[in-house]
């Protein structure tokens, strides 16, 4: 990769930071700025010395670390990556004084290590190595309680908007002119109604073999594996509102996984949704099953995670690669509004065409994102439903990989015994209501709920090294309501710790007490100390509603294990108030029973636990 | 008459993808030795650029569009005519606009190269130029018909500025540090981070509705849920009718084109949620198409 004056680097766990980086890259192209855009782990460390303007967008993983694609190269190597090079201790404080930089962090303040990754990058690059910050960094909070959007009701998308605005205005102030073919001309953006041709796009391959009955294979990612579903069983009562599945699949050739490791699953769309999308674009019908090829595929690396489908047809790409049931981000409207050109399917013809075109453009360009929020995010409306509403959209099939978001794998904690060939996951199926009549479902959990015995799934295992050697042979305190139990179950099987205390909370004892029989058996055998509570059936756990109540009831023992026996605390479950309440409770527990002189001392102790990875949290 | 020749080059924004056209235009014989001013045509169209009357000898319009496909704002032809000196020439617009050219006081010259020439104004026969319309900032420049089969997709030309020269001392330092022990990453975030961050101000919108937290206890979630169930109830009432019980087959085919049921006073109900008012009884239902029944089983799966 050649060095460029401008670089956009991202560290992304779930793909949001990468999406934002790609939007920023799109905007820079509109303004004719040559630049690099890639993950932090992919960027050549030497190129930082030739770079003058650096834009970093990075999320944070649970324990405050940089995401994997920021720490490692795409080949999985740490050595020689930008971040490992920048951490070399003898680098002088002037190393990056040629560099101007701006940061955008994406985080969730229900984690105590909120936006730690961007702070680490900031403190090293600016604080210690001398780069100049263009404007103070932005820290977005997914729950809107901290950081740049604290308490003002703005989501992370608006924080990104602000970042983009500042970056563009900075660059355009610096560079009002550009050089093209050796001549200096004023820098003018390409008008927004002109579509920027992406670096890779589809074209007919000229090969007209029928594809209808050809089974799909996936190429270009040798690390993806194939599992065979053994069990897909609902483990909550049928009259309970939530469907939780025990999904067991047989791994391809065994996996050496340990507690805290996760599996990523590559879901796909239903045939019905794919057909519905094709039905909105009548000019696609004749080409939907024709073999295509990707023009300049070398730049299409990004879509190869999990392998690129073959035969490559529009229908297969829509099914396996395009997230048509996701909620559209503003970038979708930015890229597609100009294709609202077809008045023939509109009842009121050309007048209505202009109306639709204006509305889509407003979604794309309006500063105030209230309308797009009300129309898309609030009712959780999908791209498919938007396209069904806007019949004037005549989308070019050549560029679907550019304007439609890509399906990304979803991550699940492993709940089976370490290294067992059959991998077990415990998954809550996402379903909910909005004002739209069709029930909202999660793409991946909907896919999972339809799997049956013998179904083949694509997966990868992530080795998170959560409990490295040296932390074992001591007590563990596991606090995990609901599906948060998944990694704990694996941990109990592993028998790394002794004793093992499990604080487990559910809603109803007889409806969603997950793996009740197994847990009860382990408790009876003294393998674990089990503390349960039920938030909606109070008679089954008198006085105890939530997991933190159960922790408080056992405060003395908990404090002793932590302070005297160096216990590890592991919190897992839904994000929101639970992890915050649990942390507050533990702070009180330590204060009362841990022999700390004051509040501050127990708080410091808890912080030390976090910094030394004795307090682990995995919430979502 | 001794003045240095002045030329104006107007550029269509998509020319940035074909910079060679601009280079070629500038090498045109009629521009040799002239002082050249260049602007994007948008600036003229949106009023941010005003031209002095009678101040140019040559105007060149540069666009990647083919001669018979050029889309040029007609009203600007009069503006350009006014900006030219008598006898001045305009290159880059073709016969498609010859009526406008003739009306604005141009003669069409076909040999040796096609261009338009502004007629000399004589006292005896003043040519009425097309009125110079006030340029309004509203109405964005449009160079394409909205109903064009497909908008242009262009590969942007990129600025050629090379990367910075690498400081050899820094490169050597980076190399020589290869054997270093890494700094402790966690030390980068110990204690309270006191570096400033950028805070977003709110107030972009007055009516922002807050999003309920995941485990909301303040009542917002219940409020939202009530709104959802109210909306569903309203939809059912509309779709099923209150007084009349529809039979199963009737239920599946309610035609929204029935007069009086189709639209509300605002006329936007049939257009889909993006156009409906916030209290619209049809919220949550798809856009209606005339003659096309709303099929309950097609739009919901929770009944």
mmCIF file of N, CA and C in Angstrom, chain B residues 123-209:
data_model
loop_
_atom_site.group_PDB
_atom_site.id
_atom_site.type_symbol
_atom_site.label_atom_id
_atom_site.label_comp_id
_atom_site.label_asym_id
_atom_site.label_seq_id
_atom_site.Cartn_x
_atom_site.Cartn_y
_atom_site.Cartn_z
ATOM 1 N N UNK B 123 -26.660 51.675 -33.123
ATOM 2 C CA UNK B 123 -27.621 52.612 -32.552
ATOM 3 C C UNK B 123 -28.969 52.515 -33.249
ATOM 4 N N UNK B 124 -28.939 52.223 -34.538
ATOM 5 C CA UNK B 124 -30.193 52.206 -35.275
ATOM 6 C C UNK B 124 -31.036 50.971 -34.989
ATOM 7 N N UNK B 125 -30.385 49.874 -34.739
ATOM 8 C CA UNK B 125 -31.149 48.648 -34.537
ATOM 9 C C UNK B 125 -30.688 47.895 -33.296
ATOM 10 N N UNK B 126 -31.046 48.437 -32.151
ATOM 11 C CA UNK B 126 -30.609 47.731 -30.939
ATOM 12 C C UNK B 126 -31.249 46.348 -30.847
ATOM 13 N N UNK B 127 -30.438 45.428 -30.504
ATOM 14 C CA UNK B 127 -30.971 44.070 -30.341
ATOM 15 C C UNK B 127 -31.445 43.905 -28.911
ATOM 16 N N UNK B 128 -32.638 43.462 -28.811
ATOM 17 C CA UNK B 128 -33.146 43.271 -27.448
ATOM 18 C C UNK B 128 -32.575 41.978 -26.886
ATOM 19 N N UNK B 129 -31.840 42.137 -25.837
ATOM 20 C CA UNK B 129 -31.289 40.942 -25.191
ATOM 21 C C UNK B 129 -32.355 40.341 -24.294
ATOM 22 N N UNK B 130 -32.264 39.084 -24.124
ATOM 23 C CA UNK B 130 -33.186 38.443 -23.179
ATOM 24 C C UNK B 130 -32.991 39.080 -21.811
ATOM 25 N N UNK B 131 -34.087 39.364 -21.134
ATOM 26 C CA UNK B 131 -33.935 40.044 -19.857
ATOM 27 C C UNK B 131 -33.041 39.252 -18.912
ATOM 28 N N UNK B 132 -32.253 39.943 -18.226
ATOM 29 C CA UNK B 132 -31.378 39.276 -17.273
ATOM 30 C C UNK B 132 -32.170 39.019 -16.008
ATOM 31 N N UNK B 133 -32.500 37.806 -15.816
ATOM 32 C CA UNK B 133 -33.381 37.505 -14.694
ATOM 33 C C UNK B 133 -32.624 37.567 -13.376
ATOM 34 N N UNK B 134 -33.337 38.014 -12.363
ATOM 35 C CA UNK B 134 -32.674 37.979 -11.055
ATOM 36 C C UNK B 134 -32.289 36.537 -10.729
ATOM 37 N N UNK B 135 -31.095 36.390 -10.283
ATOM 38 C CA UNK B 135 -30.623 35.041 -9.988
ATOM 39 C C UNK B 135 -31.034 34.681 -8.575
ATOM 40 N N UNK B 136 -31.776 33.623 -8.455
ATOM 41 C CA UNK B 136 -32.225 33.277 -7.105
ATOM 42 C C UNK B 136 -31.359 32.167 -6.529
ATOM 43 N N UNK B 137 -31.152 32.253 -5.262
ATOM 44 C CA UNK B 137 -30.321 31.233 -4.619
ATOM 45 C C UNK B 137 -31.097 29.935 -4.459
ATOM 46 N N UNK B 138 -32.434 30.085 -4.414
ATOM 47 C CA UNK B 138 -33.240 28.876 -4.315
ATOM 48 C C UNK B 138 -33.192 28.159 -5.658
ATOM 49 N N UNK B 139 -33.567 26.931 -5.676
ATOM 50 C CA UNK B 139 -33.558 26.201 -6.937
ATOM 51 C C UNK B 139 -32.129 25.827 -7.243
ATOM 52 N N UNK B 140 -31.762 24.630 -6.916
ATOM 53 C CA UNK B 140 -30.382 24.234 -7.089
ATOM 54 C C UNK B 140 -30.087 24.036 -8.555
ATOM 55 N N UNK B 141 -28.847 24.214 -8.939
ATOM 56 C CA UNK B 141 -28.517 24.013 -10.339
ATOM 57 C C UNK B 141 -28.829 22.581 -10.748
ATOM 58 N N UNK B 142 -29.448 22.450 -11.862
ATOM 59 C CA UNK B 142 -29.742 21.096 -12.332
ATOM 60 C C UNK B 142 -29.172 20.960 -13.720
ATOM 61 N N UNK B 143 -28.311 20.022 -13.858
ATOM 62 C CA UNK B 143 -27.729 19.815 -15.169
ATOM 63 C C UNK B 143 -28.286 18.556 -15.815
ATOM 64 N N UNK B 144 -29.159 17.908 -15.073
ATOM 65 C CA UNK B 144 -29.770 16.713 -15.644
ATOM 66 C C UNK B 144 -31.247 16.788 -15.412
ATOM 67 N N UNK B 145 -32.001 16.137 -16.268
ATOM 68 C CA UNK B 145 -33.411 15.995 -15.980
ATOM 69 C C UNK B 145 -33.554 15.007 -14.844
ATOM 70 N N UNK B 146 -34.509 15.311 -13.945
ATOM 71 C CA UNK B 146 -34.702 14.389 -12.832
ATOM 72 C C UNK B 146 -35.186 13.047 -13.344
ATOM 73 N N UNK B 147 -35.796 13.047 -14.505
ATOM 74 C CA UNK B 147 -36.354 11.804 -14.999
ATOM 75 C C UNK B 147 -35.384 11.085 -15.931
ATOM 76 N N UNK B 148 -34.141 11.517 -15.932
ATOM 77 C CA UNK B 148 -33.146 10.837 -16.752
ATOM 78 C C UNK B 148 -33.102 9.378 -16.338
ATOM 79 N N UNK B 149 -32.832 8.472 -17.258
ATOM 80 C CA UNK B 149 -32.884 7.059 -16.930
ATOM 81 C C UNK B 149 -31.985 6.699 -15.763
ATOM 82 N N UNK B 150 -30.809 7.259 -15.718
ATOM 83 C CA UNK B 150 -29.945 6.977 -14.580
ATOM 84 C C UNK B 150 -28.925 8.093 -14.434
ATOM 85 N N UNK B 151 -28.716 8.545 -13.212
ATOM 86 C CA UNK B 151 -27.768 9.640 -13.028
ATOM 87 C C UNK B 151 -26.350 9.182 -13.363
ATOM 88 N N UNK B 152 -25.516 10.169 -13.637
ATOM 89 C CA UNK B 152 -24.139 9.856 -13.992
ATOM 90 C C UNK B 152 -23.412 9.224 -12.817
ATOM 91 N N UNK B 153 -22.601 8.213 -13.088
ATOM 92 C CA UNK B 153 -21.698 7.668 -12.080
ATOM 93 C C UNK B 153 -20.296 8.013 -12.557
ATOM 94 N N UNK B 154 -19.571 8.751 -11.773
ATOM 95 C CA UNK B 154 -18.249 9.169 -12.219
ATOM 96 C C UNK B 154 -17.186 8.724 -11.230
ATOM 97 N N UNK B 155 -16.024 8.467 -11.736
ATOM 98 C CA UNK B 155 -14.875 8.180 -10.883
ATOM 99 C C UNK B 155 -14.186 9.506 -10.622
ATOM 100 N N UNK B 156 -14.120 9.934 -9.375
ATOM 101 C CA UNK B 156 -13.552 11.262 -9.118
ATOM 102 C C UNK B 156 -12.056 11.330 -9.434
ATOM 103 N N UNK B 157 -11.660 12.451 -9.959
ATOM 104 C CA UNK B 157 -10.232 12.703 -10.151
ATOM 105 C C UNK B 157 -9.677 13.077 -8.786
ATOM 106 N N UNK B 158 -8.481 12.626 -8.495
ATOM 107 C CA UNK B 158 -7.944 12.923 -7.170
ATOM 108 C C UNK B 158 -6.772 13.883 -7.276
ATOM 109 N N UNK B 159 -6.712 14.710 -6.273
ATOM 110 C CA UNK B 159 -5.620 15.659 -6.110
ATOM 111 C C UNK B 159 -4.294 14.909 -6.185
ATOM 112 N N UNK B 160 -3.333 15.506 -6.899
ATOM 113 C CA UNK B 160 -2.087 14.768 -7.129
ATOM 114 C C UNK B 160 -1.010 14.989 -6.071
ATOM 115 N N UNK B 161 -1.325 15.799 -5.060
ATOM 116 C CA UNK B 161 -0.283 16.150 -4.106
ATOM 117 C C UNK B 161 0.352 14.900 -3.501
ATOM 118 N N UNK B 162 1.658 14.779 -3.550
ATOM 119 C CA UNK B 162 2.326 13.573 -3.050
ATOM 120 C C UNK B 162 2.374 13.573 -1.523
ATOM 121 N N UNK B 163 2.656 12.404 -0.935
ATOM 122 C CA UNK B 163 2.810 12.364 0.518
ATOM 123 C C UNK B 163 4.033 13.166 0.962
ATOM 124 N N UNK B 164 4.093 13.432 2.246
ATOM 125 C CA UNK B 164 5.221 14.196 2.778
ATOM 126 C C UNK B 164 6.515 13.402 2.629
ATOM 127 N N UNK B 165 7.611 14.126 2.513
ATOM 128 C CA UNK B 165 8.907 13.459 2.490
ATOM 129 C C UNK B 165 9.180 12.892 3.873
ATOM 130 N N UNK B 166 9.667 11.677 3.897
ATOM 131 C CA UNK B 166 9.928 11.034 5.187
ATOM 132 C C UNK B 166 11.241 11.563 5.763
ATOM 133 N N UNK B 167 11.185 11.992 7.007
ATOM 134 C CA UNK B 167 12.382 12.447 7.713
ATOM 135 C C UNK B 167 13.268 11.220 7.977
ATOM 136 N N UNK B 168 14.476 11.169 7.398
ATOM 137 C CA UNK B 168 15.297 9.953 7.533
ATOM 138 C C UNK B 168 15.674 9.666 8.987
ATOM 139 N N UNK B 169 15.782 10.719 9.786
ATOM 140 C CA UNK B 169 16.116 10.504 11.199
ATOM 141 C C UNK B 169 14.991 9.746 11.899
ATOM 142 N N UNK B 170 13.764 10.174 11.613
ATOM 143 C CA UNK B 170 12.622 9.487 12.232
ATOM 144 C C UNK B 170 12.538 8.037 11.760
ATOM 145 N N UNK B 171 12.779 7.829 10.461
ATOM 146 C CA UNK B 171 12.722 6.468 9.934
ATOM 147 C C UNK B 171 13.751 5.597 10.643
ATOM 148 N N UNK B 172 14.934 6.159 10.868
ATOM 149 C CA UNK B 172 15.994 5.405 11.545
ATOM 150 C C UNK B 172 15.607 5.123 12.993
ATOM 151 N N UNK B 173 15.007 6.116 13.648
ATOM 152 C CA UNK B 173 14.582 5.920 15.041
ATOM 153 C C UNK B 173 13.529 4.831 15.157
ATOM 154 N N UNK B 174 12.612 4.848 14.198
ATOM 155 C CA UNK B 174 11.546 3.853 14.208
ATOM 156 C C UNK B 174 12.147 2.456 14.071
ATOM 157 N N UNK B 175 13.126 2.333 13.181
ATOM 158 C CA UNK B 175 13.789 1.040 12.976
ATOM 159 C C UNK B 175 14.578 0.607 14.199
ATOM 160 N N UNK B 176 15.322 1.568 14.757
ATOM 161 C CA UNK B 176 16.215 1.186 15.845
ATOM 162 C C UNK B 176 15.451 0.836 17.109
ATOM 163 N N UNK B 177 14.174 1.236 17.153
ATOM 164 C CA UNK B 177 13.385 0.912 18.343
ATOM 165 C C UNK B 177 12.769 -0.480 18.259
ATOM 166 N N UNK B 178 13.078 -1.190 17.164
ATOM 167 C CA UNK B 178 12.393 -2.463 16.927
ATOM 168 C C UNK B 178 12.531 -3.454 18.077
ATOM 169 N N UNK B 179 13.664 -3.418 18.773
ATOM 170 C CA UNK B 179 13.860 -4.387 19.844
ATOM 171 C C UNK B 179 13.314 -3.937 21.195
ATOM 172 N N UNK B 180 12.726 -2.743 21.222
ATOM 173 C CA UNK B 180 12.231 -2.183 22.487
ATOM 174 C C UNK B 180 11.181 -3.031 23.168
ATOM 175 N N UNK B 181 11.161 -2.921 24.478
ATOM 176 C CA UNK B 181 10.008 -3.430 25.199
ATOM 177 C C UNK B 181 8.872 -2.446 24.966
ATOM 178 N N UNK B 182 7.653 -2.942 24.821
ATOM 179 C CA UNK B 182 6.537 -2.004 24.638
ATOM 180 C C UNK B 182 6.212 -1.267 25.936
ATOM 181 N N UNK B 183 5.666 -0.069 25.797
ATOM 182 C CA UNK B 183 5.176 0.624 26.988
ATOM 183 C C UNK B 183 3.970 -0.133 27.515
ATOM 184 N N UNK B 184 3.624 0.058 28.779
ATOM 185 C CA UNK B 184 2.447 -0.602 29.340
ATOM 186 C C UNK B 184 1.218 0.154 28.856
ATOM 187 N N UNK B 185 0.414 -0.525 28.050
ATOM 188 C CA UNK B 185 -0.725 0.141 27.423
ATOM 189 C C UNK B 185 -1.692 0.724 28.450
ATOM 190 N N UNK B 186 -1.886 -0.018 29.555
ATOM 191 C CA UNK B 186 -2.862 0.441 30.532
ATOM 192 C C UNK B 186 -2.448 1.726 31.234
ATOM 193 N N UNK B 187 -1.120 1.999 31.245
ATOM 194 C CA UNK B 187 -0.664 3.246 31.862
ATOM 195 C C UNK B 187 -1.149 4.463 31.086
ATOM 196 N N UNK B 188 -1.560 4.243 29.826
ATOM 197 C CA UNK B 188 -2.016 5.367 29.018
ATOM 198 C C UNK B 188 -3.360 5.911 29.500
ATOM 199 N N UNK B 189 -4.075 5.104 30.265
ATOM 200 C CA UNK B 189 -5.415 5.534 30.674
ATOM 201 C C UNK B 189 -5.611 5.495 32.193
ATOM 202 N N UNK B 190 -4.529 5.514 32.939
ATOM 203 C CA UNK B 190 -4.718 5.487 34.396
ATOM 204 C C UNK B 190 -5.226 6.835 34.873
ATOM 205 N N UNK B 191 -6.034 6.749 35.888
ATOM 206 C CA UNK B 191 -6.525 7.982 36.494
ATOM 207 C C UNK B 191 -7.556 8.667 35.619
ATOM 208 N N UNK B 192 -7.909 9.838 36.030
ATOM 209 C CA UNK B 192 -8.951 10.581 35.341
ATOM 210 C C UNK B 192 -8.355 11.234 34.103
ATOM 211 N N UNK B 193 -9.009 11.037 32.979
ATOM 212 C CA UNK B 193 -8.518 11.634 31.740
ATOM 213 C C UNK B 193 -8.954 13.099 31.701
ATOM 214 N N UNK B 194 -7.981 13.972 31.757
ATOM 215 C CA UNK B 194 -8.348 15.389 31.870
ATOM 216 C C UNK B 194 -8.227 16.124 30.537
ATOM 217 N N UNK B 195 -7.859 15.405 29.453
ATOM 218 C CA UNK B 195 -7.777 16.104 28.172
ATOM 219 C C UNK B 195 -9.190 16.451 27.711
ATOM 220 N N UNK B 196 -9.333 17.613 27.089
ATOM 221 C CA UNK B 196 -10.682 18.028 26.711
ATOM 222 C C UNK B 196 -11.215 17.199 25.545
ATOM 223 N N UNK B 197 -12.529 17.036 25.492
ATOM 224 C CA UNK B 197 -13.139 16.436 24.318
ATOM 225 C C UNK B 197 -14.129 17.439 23.734
ATOM 226 N N UNK B 198 -14.524 17.206 22.502
ATOM 227 C CA UNK B 198 -15.519 18.071 21.874
ATOM 228 C C UNK B 198 -16.907 17.634 22.335
ATOM 229 N N UNK B 199 -17.680 18.583 22.832
ATOM 230 C CA UNK B 199 -19.046 18.263 23.246
ATOM 231 C C UNK B 199 -20.021 18.757 22.195
ATOM 232 N N UNK B 200 -20.991 17.937 21.916
ATOM 233 C CA UNK B 200 -22.027 18.352 20.971
ATOM 234 C C UNK B 200 -23.043 19.204 21.712
ATOM 235 N N UNK B 201 -23.424 20.274 21.100
ATOM 236 C CA UNK B 201 -24.514 21.013 21.714
ATOM 237 C C UNK B 201 -25.790 20.466 21.138
ATOM 238 N N UNK B 202 -26.824 20.447 21.953
ATOM 239 C CA UNK B 202 -28.091 19.990 21.405
ATOM 240 C C UNK B 202 -28.812 21.204 20.851
ATOM 241 N N UNK B 203 -30.090 21.061 20.619
ATOM 242 C CA UNK B 203 -30.838 22.221 20.154
ATOM 243 C C UNK B 203 -30.927 22.308 18.659
ATOM 244 N N UNK B 204 -30.475 21.266 17.961
ATOM 245 C CA UNK B 204 -30.687 21.252 16.516
ATOM 246 C C UNK B 204 -32.164 21.127 16.223
ATOM 247 N N UNK B 205 -32.850 20.460 17.122
ATOM 248 C CA UNK B 205 -34.272 20.294 16.913
ATOM 249 C C UNK B 205 -34.983 20.510 18.234
ATOM 250 N N UNK B 206 -36.159 21.068 18.153
ATOM 251 C CA UNK B 206 -36.920 21.368 19.366
ATOM 252 C C UNK B 206 -37.709 20.157 19.841
ATOM 253 N N UNK B 207 -37.977 19.262 18.941
ATOM 254 C CA UNK B 207 -38.953 18.229 19.258
ATOM 255 C C UNK B 207 -38.320 16.864 19.391
ATOM 256 N N UNK B 208 -37.026 16.861 19.611
ATOM 257 C CA UNK B 208 -36.353 15.567 19.667
ATOM 258 C C UNK B 208 -37.001 14.660 20.706
ATOM 259 N N UNK B 209 -37.329 13.462 20.245
ATOM 260 C CA UNK B 209 -37.866 12.507 21.192
ATOM 261 C C UNK B 209 -36.738 11.666 21.718
#
